[in-house]
XYZ file of C-alpha atoms in Angstrom:
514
model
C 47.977 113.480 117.161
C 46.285 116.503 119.207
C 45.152 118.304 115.988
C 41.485 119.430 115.694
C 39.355 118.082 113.747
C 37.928 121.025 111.272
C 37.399 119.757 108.245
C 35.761 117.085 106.978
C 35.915 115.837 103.537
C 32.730 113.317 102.376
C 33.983 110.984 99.145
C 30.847 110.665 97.139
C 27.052 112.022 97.277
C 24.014 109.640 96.288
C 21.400 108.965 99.462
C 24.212 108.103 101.512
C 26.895 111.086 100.363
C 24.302 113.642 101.076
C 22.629 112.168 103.688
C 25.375 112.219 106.403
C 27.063 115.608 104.934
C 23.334 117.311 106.026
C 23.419 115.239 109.819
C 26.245 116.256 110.002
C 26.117 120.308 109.094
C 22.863 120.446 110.341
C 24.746 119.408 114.413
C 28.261 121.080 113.933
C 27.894 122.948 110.788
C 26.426 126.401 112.029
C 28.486 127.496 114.914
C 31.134 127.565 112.252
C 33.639 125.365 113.643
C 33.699 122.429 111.074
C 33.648 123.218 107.311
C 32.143 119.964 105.563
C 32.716 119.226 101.449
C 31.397 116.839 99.179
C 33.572 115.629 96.072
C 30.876 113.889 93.750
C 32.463 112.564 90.444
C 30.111 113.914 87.810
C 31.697 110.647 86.268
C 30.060 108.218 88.375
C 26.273 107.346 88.192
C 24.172 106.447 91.527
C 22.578 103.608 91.603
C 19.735 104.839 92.056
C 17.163 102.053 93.895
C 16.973 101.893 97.268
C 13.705 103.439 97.678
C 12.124 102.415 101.012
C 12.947 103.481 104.506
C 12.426 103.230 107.997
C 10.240 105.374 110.950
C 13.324 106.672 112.005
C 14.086 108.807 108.474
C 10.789 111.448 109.918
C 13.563 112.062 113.003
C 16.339 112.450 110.508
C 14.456 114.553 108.598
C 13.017 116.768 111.033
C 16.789 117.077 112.069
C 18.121 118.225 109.090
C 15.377 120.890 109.236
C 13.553 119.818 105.698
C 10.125 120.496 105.919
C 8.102 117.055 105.318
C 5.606 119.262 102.629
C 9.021 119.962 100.383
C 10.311 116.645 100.677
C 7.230 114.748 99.695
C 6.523 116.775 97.052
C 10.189 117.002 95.579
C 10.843 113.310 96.172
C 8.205 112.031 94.834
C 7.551 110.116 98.494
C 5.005 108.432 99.784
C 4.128 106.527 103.061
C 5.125 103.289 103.911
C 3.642 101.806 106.716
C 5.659 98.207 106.708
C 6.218 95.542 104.260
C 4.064 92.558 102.980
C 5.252 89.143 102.270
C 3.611 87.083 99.714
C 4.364 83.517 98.979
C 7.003 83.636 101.595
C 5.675 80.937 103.742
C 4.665 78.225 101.627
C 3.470 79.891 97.696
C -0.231 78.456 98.350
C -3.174 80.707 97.996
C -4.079 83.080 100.759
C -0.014 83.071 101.756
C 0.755 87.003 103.086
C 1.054 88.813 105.998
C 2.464 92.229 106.957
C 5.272 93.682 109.404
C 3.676 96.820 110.270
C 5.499 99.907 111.613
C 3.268 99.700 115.091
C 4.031 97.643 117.872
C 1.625 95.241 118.851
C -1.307 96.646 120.806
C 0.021 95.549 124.554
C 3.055 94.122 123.239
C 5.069 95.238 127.076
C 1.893 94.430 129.050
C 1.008 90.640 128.103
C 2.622 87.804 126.562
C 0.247 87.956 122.980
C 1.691 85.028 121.669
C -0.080 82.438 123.955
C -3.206 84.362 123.343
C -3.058 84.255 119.165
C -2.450 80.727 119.604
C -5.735 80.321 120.788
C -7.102 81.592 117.495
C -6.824 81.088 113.697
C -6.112 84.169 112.846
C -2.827 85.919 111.189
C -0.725 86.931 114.152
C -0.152 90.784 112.656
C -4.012 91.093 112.142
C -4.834 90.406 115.376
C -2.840 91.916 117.609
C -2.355 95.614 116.025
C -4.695 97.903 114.027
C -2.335 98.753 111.202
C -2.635 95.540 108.588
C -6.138 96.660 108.330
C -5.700 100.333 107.611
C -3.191 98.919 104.820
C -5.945 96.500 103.550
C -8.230 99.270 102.737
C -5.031 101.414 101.154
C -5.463 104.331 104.506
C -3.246 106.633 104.992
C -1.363 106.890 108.213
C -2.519 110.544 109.158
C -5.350 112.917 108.295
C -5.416 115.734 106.006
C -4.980 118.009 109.382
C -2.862 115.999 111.028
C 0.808 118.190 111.031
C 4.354 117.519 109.370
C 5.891 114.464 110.993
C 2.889 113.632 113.301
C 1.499 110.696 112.980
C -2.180 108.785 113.400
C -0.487 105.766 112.640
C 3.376 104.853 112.395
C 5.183 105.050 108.939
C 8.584 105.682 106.961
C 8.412 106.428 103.323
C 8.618 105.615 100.053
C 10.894 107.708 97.832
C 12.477 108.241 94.436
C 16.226 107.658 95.752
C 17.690 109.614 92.549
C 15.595 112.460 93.507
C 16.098 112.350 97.301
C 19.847 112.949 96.381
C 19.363 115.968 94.448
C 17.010 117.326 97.199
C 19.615 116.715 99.943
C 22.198 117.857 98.186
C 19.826 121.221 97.313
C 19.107 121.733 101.226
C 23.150 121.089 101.684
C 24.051 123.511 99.750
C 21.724 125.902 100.279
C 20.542 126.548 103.479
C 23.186 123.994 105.556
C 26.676 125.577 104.004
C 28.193 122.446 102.648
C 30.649 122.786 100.115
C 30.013 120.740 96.729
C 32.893 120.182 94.544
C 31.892 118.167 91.205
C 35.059 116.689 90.511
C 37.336 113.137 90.428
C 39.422 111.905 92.740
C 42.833 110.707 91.126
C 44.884 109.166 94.019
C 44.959 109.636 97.967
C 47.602 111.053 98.966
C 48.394 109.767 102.591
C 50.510 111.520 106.175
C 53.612 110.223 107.520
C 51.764 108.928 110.267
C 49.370 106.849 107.609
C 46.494 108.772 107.913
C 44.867 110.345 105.048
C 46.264 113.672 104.353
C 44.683 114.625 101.256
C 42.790 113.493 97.912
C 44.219 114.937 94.643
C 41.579 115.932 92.262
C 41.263 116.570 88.205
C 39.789 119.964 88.502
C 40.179 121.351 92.090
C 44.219 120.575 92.222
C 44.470 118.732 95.871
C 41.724 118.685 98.834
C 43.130 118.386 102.301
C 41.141 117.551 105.357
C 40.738 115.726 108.629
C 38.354 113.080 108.319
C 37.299 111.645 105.524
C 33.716 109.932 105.076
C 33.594 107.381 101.913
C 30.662 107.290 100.586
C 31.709 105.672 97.040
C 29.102 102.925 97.017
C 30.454 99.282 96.438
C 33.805 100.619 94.972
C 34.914 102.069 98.344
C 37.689 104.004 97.197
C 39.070 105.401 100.204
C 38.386 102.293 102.850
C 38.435 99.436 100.516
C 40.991 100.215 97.490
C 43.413 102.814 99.441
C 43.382 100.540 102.485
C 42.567 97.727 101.299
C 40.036 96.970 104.212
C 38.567 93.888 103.292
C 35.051 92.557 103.337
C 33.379 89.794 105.036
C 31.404 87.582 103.019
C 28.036 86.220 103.905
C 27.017 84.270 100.640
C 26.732 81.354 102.408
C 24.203 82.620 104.408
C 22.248 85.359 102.024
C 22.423 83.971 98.569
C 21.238 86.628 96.574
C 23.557 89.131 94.753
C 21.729 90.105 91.575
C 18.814 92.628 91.541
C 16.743 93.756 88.060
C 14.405 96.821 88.271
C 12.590 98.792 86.057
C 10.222 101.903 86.524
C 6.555 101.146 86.729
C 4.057 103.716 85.346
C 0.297 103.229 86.947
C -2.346 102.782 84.421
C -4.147 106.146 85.821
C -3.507 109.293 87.787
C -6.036 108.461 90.669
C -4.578 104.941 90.493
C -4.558 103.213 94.502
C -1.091 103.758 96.301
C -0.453 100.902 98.299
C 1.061 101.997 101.441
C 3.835 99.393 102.106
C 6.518 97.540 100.441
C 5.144 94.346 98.742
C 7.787 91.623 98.392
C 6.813 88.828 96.556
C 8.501 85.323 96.656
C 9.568 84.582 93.225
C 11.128 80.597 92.254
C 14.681 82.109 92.603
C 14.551 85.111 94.677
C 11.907 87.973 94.908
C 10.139 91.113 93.931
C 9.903 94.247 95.523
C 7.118 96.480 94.693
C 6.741 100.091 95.993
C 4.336 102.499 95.089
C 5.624 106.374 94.200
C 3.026 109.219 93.796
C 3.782 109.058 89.989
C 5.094 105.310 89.386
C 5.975 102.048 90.856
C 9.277 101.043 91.683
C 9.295 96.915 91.131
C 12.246 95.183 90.756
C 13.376 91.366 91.273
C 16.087 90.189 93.720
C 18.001 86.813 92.947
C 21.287 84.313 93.057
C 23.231 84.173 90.273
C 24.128 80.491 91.664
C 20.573 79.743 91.102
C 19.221 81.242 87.495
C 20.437 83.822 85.377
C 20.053 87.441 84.001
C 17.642 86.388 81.668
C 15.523 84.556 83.223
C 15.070 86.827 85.766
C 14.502 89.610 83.482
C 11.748 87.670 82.060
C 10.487 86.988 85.788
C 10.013 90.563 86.414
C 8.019 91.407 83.611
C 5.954 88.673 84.173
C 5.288 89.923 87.953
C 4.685 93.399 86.361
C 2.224 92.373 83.857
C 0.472 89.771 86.787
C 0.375 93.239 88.758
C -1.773 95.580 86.249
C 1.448 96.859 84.851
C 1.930 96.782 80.895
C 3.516 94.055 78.932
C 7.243 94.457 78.830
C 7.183 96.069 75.457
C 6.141 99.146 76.511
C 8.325 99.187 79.723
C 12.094 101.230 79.471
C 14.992 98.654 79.176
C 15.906 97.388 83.518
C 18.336 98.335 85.295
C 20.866 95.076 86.211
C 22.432 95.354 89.424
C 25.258 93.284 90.844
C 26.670 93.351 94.379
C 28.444 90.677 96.468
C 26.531 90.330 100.104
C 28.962 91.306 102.984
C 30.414 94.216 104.886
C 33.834 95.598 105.727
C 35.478 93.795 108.338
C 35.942 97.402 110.292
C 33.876 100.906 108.790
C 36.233 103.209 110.177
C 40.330 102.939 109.736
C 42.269 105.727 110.706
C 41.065 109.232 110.016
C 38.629 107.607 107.567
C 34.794 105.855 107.927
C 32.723 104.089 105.290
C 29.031 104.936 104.996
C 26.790 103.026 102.585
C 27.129 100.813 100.672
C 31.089 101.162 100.799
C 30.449 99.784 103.988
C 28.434 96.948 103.098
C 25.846 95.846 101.740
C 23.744 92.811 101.989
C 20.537 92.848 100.057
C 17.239 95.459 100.047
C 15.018 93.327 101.962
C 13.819 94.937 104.742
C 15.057 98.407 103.628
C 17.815 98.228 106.287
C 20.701 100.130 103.576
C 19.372 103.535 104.522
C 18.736 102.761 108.086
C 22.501 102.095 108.708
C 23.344 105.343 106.827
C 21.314 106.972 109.252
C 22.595 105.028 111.901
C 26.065 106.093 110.947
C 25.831 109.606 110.326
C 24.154 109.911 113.649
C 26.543 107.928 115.346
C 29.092 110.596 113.154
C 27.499 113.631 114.237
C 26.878 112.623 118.156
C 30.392 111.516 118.532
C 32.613 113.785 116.352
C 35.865 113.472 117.645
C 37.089 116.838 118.966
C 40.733 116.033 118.030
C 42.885 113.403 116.227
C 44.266 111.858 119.786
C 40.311 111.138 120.301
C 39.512 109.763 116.695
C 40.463 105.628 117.478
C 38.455 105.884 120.655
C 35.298 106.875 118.855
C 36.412 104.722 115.700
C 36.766 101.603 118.194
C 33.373 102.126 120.002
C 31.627 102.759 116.301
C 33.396 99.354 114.666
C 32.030 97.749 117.461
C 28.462 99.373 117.307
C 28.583 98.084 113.562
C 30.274 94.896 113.728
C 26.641 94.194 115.939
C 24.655 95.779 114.158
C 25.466 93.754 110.536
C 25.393 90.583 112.131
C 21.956 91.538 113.590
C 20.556 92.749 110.025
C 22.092 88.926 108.774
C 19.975 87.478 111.323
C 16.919 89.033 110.997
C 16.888 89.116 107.108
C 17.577 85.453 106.939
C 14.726 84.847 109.452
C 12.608 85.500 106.265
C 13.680 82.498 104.490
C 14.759 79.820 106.629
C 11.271 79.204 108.160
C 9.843 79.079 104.696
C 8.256 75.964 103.765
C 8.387 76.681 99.898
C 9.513 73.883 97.787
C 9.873 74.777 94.146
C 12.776 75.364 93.617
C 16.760 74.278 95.137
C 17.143 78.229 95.910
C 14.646 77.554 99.304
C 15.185 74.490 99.838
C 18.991 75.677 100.418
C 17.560 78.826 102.439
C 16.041 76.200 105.108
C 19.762 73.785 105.682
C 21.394 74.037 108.718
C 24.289 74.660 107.446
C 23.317 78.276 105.645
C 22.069 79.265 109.444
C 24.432 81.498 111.357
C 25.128 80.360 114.809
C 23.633 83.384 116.378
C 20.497 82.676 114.965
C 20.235 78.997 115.095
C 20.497 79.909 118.935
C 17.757 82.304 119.006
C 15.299 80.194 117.530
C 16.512 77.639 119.621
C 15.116 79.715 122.432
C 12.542 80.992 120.425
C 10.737 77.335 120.324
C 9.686 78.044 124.192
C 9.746 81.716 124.654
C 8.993 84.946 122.367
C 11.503 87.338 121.314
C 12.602 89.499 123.751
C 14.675 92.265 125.236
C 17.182 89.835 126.204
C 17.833 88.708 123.620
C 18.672 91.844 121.653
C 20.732 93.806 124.427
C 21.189 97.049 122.265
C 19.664 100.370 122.798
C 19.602 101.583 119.093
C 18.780 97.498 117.521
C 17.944 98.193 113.692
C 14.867 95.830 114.480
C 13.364 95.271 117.739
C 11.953 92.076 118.816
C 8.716 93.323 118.144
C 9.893 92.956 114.249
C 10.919 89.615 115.450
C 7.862 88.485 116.291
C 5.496 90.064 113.569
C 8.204 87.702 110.805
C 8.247 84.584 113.265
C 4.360 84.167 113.524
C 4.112 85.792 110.440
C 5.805 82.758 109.002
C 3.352 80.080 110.874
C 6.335 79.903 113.514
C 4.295 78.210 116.252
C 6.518 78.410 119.580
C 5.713 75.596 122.389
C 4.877 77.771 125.502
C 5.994 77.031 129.592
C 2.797 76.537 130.951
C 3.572 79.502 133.617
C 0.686 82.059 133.556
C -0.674 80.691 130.436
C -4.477 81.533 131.193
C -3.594 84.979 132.485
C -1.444 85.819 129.478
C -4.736 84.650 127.187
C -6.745 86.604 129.073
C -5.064 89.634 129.325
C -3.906 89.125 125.377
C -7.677 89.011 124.835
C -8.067 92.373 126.161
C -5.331 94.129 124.023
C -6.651 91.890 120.594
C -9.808 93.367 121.312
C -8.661 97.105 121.641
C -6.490 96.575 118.390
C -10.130 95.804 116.893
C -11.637 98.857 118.212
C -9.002 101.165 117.116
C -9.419 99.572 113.544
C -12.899 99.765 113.552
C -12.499 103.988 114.373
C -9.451 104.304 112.173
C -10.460 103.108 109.104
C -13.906 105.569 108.528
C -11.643 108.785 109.813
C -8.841 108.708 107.431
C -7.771 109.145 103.970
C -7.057 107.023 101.322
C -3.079 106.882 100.677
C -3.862 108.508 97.439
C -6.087 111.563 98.830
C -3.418 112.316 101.446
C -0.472 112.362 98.674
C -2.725 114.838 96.407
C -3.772 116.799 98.959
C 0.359 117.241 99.962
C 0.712 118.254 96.500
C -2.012 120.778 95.948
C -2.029 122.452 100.319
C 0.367 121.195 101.963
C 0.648 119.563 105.388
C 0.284 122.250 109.068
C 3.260 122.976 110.068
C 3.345 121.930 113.958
C-alpha cells in the first residue's frame, strides 16, 4: 500500500474531464513525475449546457496558463457579472433583483441591513455599484484594462461544448496529457479491491493509480463498478427536467446582457445567457408537476416574449433528465468522482462547474504521494464535499422557499416546512434577528459566502427583525458606504464599455497581457 502514485487515469472529458486533467498537469504535470490520460468514448455525447460560471474560473484559468484573449475568443465567452431573478418573489410587475459578483460596498465595516431598512429601495441596488453597471449592459473592465484584471468582478459565460474542445486542445498541446479516444469495456479491479485497470476496445487494457470519473450522470467507475450510491434530495429540490435550445440574436451588434437571467416560469424556470454569437435559454422543471410538452411549449413562449423568433424557426431542444442528489462519498478507494458523476442537483446558481473546480483543486493541492496516503486525503475530501453539497442544497433552495408566488402547486410546495432541510430552517431561524454571517458558514473555501446570502434574502423582500444594539450607528455608518456605492456608479458607468464593445474589441485586438 506504499506504491507511488504516477499515473493517473481521468474516465471521461466534457467541462469536467478536461477541466481537472489541465489543474491537474498544469501543478504536477511538468516536472515529469505524474503522466495523466484521458479515455473519452467517441461513443458518448456531452451534454453540452452548463454554460455559466463563477469568479473563481479567471483563477483557474490563469492557472492552467490559457490566455483569457484565446479563451474568449475560442469559447465563444462572455462576462457574467451575477444572475437576475425575475418573478421569483411574487410574479407581479417590477419583481427582479440581481446577485452581483461584488460584495456589498462596506459589507465587513457596518451592519447594511439595518440601514436599507430605512429605505425603499432594492437591497442589491443600494448597497453595491454593480446592478447598475448591468442595467445599462457595462462591461466589467475597459478596453485597456489587462487579461484577468478586473474594474468590476465577473465569471463568464461560455459555450460548454466548445470550452471542452479548447481544454482538451491546451491539454494536449502545450500541458502533455495523453488523450485516448476509446471505450471502456469492464474495470478490471486488484486483489486488494482497488482499481487496477480499465480494459478498452481499441487500446487493449489501461493501467493506472488513480482513477478520476468523470462519466457524467452514468458514473461508471464510482457508481456502476462500486456501486456507490446517491443521496436523493427530491424532496427538497423538485426539479429534474431541463429543455434548451440555441438562441440566435436578431442582429450582430445585438446588446449582450452581462448576467444570467432566470426567470420564474408556473412550473420551474428559464435560464437565459447571452454568448457573443447566440443565447443560450433553456427551461428548468418537475416532472411531478407538468410535462415535456408543456414545457417545451413554455420555452418557446419565453423565447418569443424575449425578441427571439417563433419556435418554427428555432432547431428542435435539447431534453435533459437528471435525478437531484449526490454520491453519498466522491472518492472510494483509488478512485474520485468529478462532475456530474458526483452529483448533480440543478443549474441554478451555476454551482456544477464551481465544484469541478473545487475538486480538481482540492485534487491537485492534495495529490497523494503514495497509496498508504490515498484514504487520508480521500477522508478529508469526502468530508470537504459532504459540506459543501449540503451547503449548495441550502442556498439554492433559499431561492424558492421565501417566494410568495402562488400560481401554481409547484411553489406553493417550494414554501412547506416539510420540503425545508433542517440546516436551513435553522439558519433562517437565526436569520429573522441577525444577518448572515461568518458564523454561520465556518468554511474557508464556502461555494457562496454570506454575502450571496444576503444579496438572495433581501433580494427576496426577506425583512429580518433587528436587536436594537447599535442600530443608529449601523444606519449611519450604512449611510456612508450606500452613498459611496452611488458615487462609484455614478463614475463607472460613463468610463466603460458596453458588454458588446468589449467582446468585439476581444475579437478584433485582443486584451494587454499583464
Amino acid at each position: 500500500m506504499s506504491e507511488a502514485i504516477t499515473r493517473i487515469v481521468i474516465v471521461g472529458g466534457g467541462s469536467a474531464g478536461w477541466l481537472t486533467a489541465a489543474v491537474l498537469a498544469a501543478e504536477h504535470g511538468a516536472a515529469g513525475s505524474v503522466s495523466i490520460t484521458v479515455i473519452e468514448s467517441p461513443d458518448v455525447p456531452t451534454v453540452g449546457v452548463g454554460e455559466g460560471t463563477w469568479p473563481t474560473m479567471r483563477d483557474t484559468l490563469r492557472r492552467i496558463g490559457v490566455a483569457e484573449t484565446d479563451f474568449i475568443r475560442a469559447c465563444d465567452a462572455t462576462f457574467k457579472q451575477g444572475s437576475q431573478f425575475v418573478g421569483w418573489v411574487d410574479g407581479k410587475d417590477h419583481d427582479a433583483y440581481l446577485h452581483p459578483f461584488v460584495l456589498p460596498q462596506g459589507f465587513l465595516d457596518a451592519n447594511l441591513v439595518a440601514g436599507w431598512m430605512q429605505s425603499d429601495a432594492r437591497y442589491a441596488d443600494m448597497v453595491s455599484f454593480q446592478p447598475h453597471l448591468c442595467a445599462a449592459g457595462k462591461a466589467p473592465k475597459q478596453l485597456a484594462t489587462p487579461e484577468y484584471a478586473a474594474v468590476a468582478n465577473y465569471a463568464y459565460h461560455l459555450d460548454a461544448g466548445k470550452f471542452g474542445v479548447f481544454l482538451r486542445t491546451h491539454c494536449t498541446e502545450t500541458l502533455g496529457v495523453r488523450h485516448l479516444a476509446d471505450h471502456v469495456l469492464a474495470v478490471n479491479a486488484a486483489d486488494n479491491g482497488d482499481i487496477a485497470s480499465l480494459q478498452t476496445r481499441d487500446h487493449s487494457s489501461l493501467e493506472g493509480d488513480l482513477f478520476i470519473d468523470c462519466t457524467g450522470g452514468r458514473a461508471l467507475l464510482l457508481g456502476q463498478h462500486y456501486g456507490i450510491d446517491s443521496i436523493g434530495v427530491r424532496d427538497v429540490l423538485f426539479n429534474d427536467r431541463a429543455v434548451a435550445v440555441q438562441v440566435p440574436y436578431a442582429s450582430a451588434d445585438a446588446p449582450i446582457a452581462c448576467q444570467t437571467i432566470s426567470t420564474a416560469q408556473r412550473d420551474g424556470w428559464t435560464w437565459d445567457i447571452g454568448l457573443s454569437a447566440r443565447r443560450g435559454v433553456g427551461l428548468v422543471y418537475a416532472s411531478e408537476h407538468t410535462d415535456d410538452d408543456a414545457a417545451e411549449a413554455a420555452l418557446f413562449d419565453y423565447v418569443e416574449a424575449s425578441g427571439g423568433p417563433p419556435a418554427a424557426q428555432l432547431p428542435t431542444p435539447a431534453r435533459i433528465a437528471f435525478e437531484p442528489g449526490y454520491r453519498r462519498v466522491s472518492w472510494h478507494r483509488n478512485c474520485v468522482a468529478v462532475g456530474m458523476a458526483a452529483g448533480f442537483v440543478e443549474p441554478l446558481e451555476a454551482s456544477s462547474l464551481a465544484l469541478v473546480e473545487l475538486a480538481a483543486a482540492s485534487l491537485a493541492d492534495q495529490l497523494p504521494a503514495t497509496r498508504a496516503d490515498m484514504d487520508l486525503v480521500a477522508r478529508r475530501f469526502n468530508e470537504a464535499f459532504a459540506y459543501r453539497w449540503q451547503r449548495v442544497i441550502d442556498f439554492l433552495k433559499l431561492h424558492y422557499a421565501l417566494s410568495q408566488r402562488d400560481d401554481s402547486a409547484y411553489w406553493r410546495r417550494h414554501r412547506r416546512d416539510d420540503t425545508l432541510p433542517d440546516s436551513l430552517r435553522d439558519l433562517l431561524q437565526l436569520w429573522r434577528t441577525q444577518p448572515p454571517s461568518r458564523y454561520d458558514l465556518v468554511r474557508v473555501e464556502e461555494v457562496f459566502p454570506s454575502a450571496s446570502y444576503h444579496y438572495i434574502l433581501y433580494g427576496m423582500g426577506f425583512r429580518p427583525q433587528l436587536r436594537a444594539g447599535r442600530a443608529s450607528d449601523d444606519i449611519r455608518r450604512a449611510a456612508m458606504h450606500f452613498r459611496e456605492a452611488a458615487d462609484l456608479a455614478r463614475r463607472m458607468l460613463p468610463a466603460l464599455p458596453t458588454h458588446r464593445e468589449l467582446i468585439d474589441h476581444i475579437h478584433a485586438h485582443g486584451l494587454p497581457k499583464i
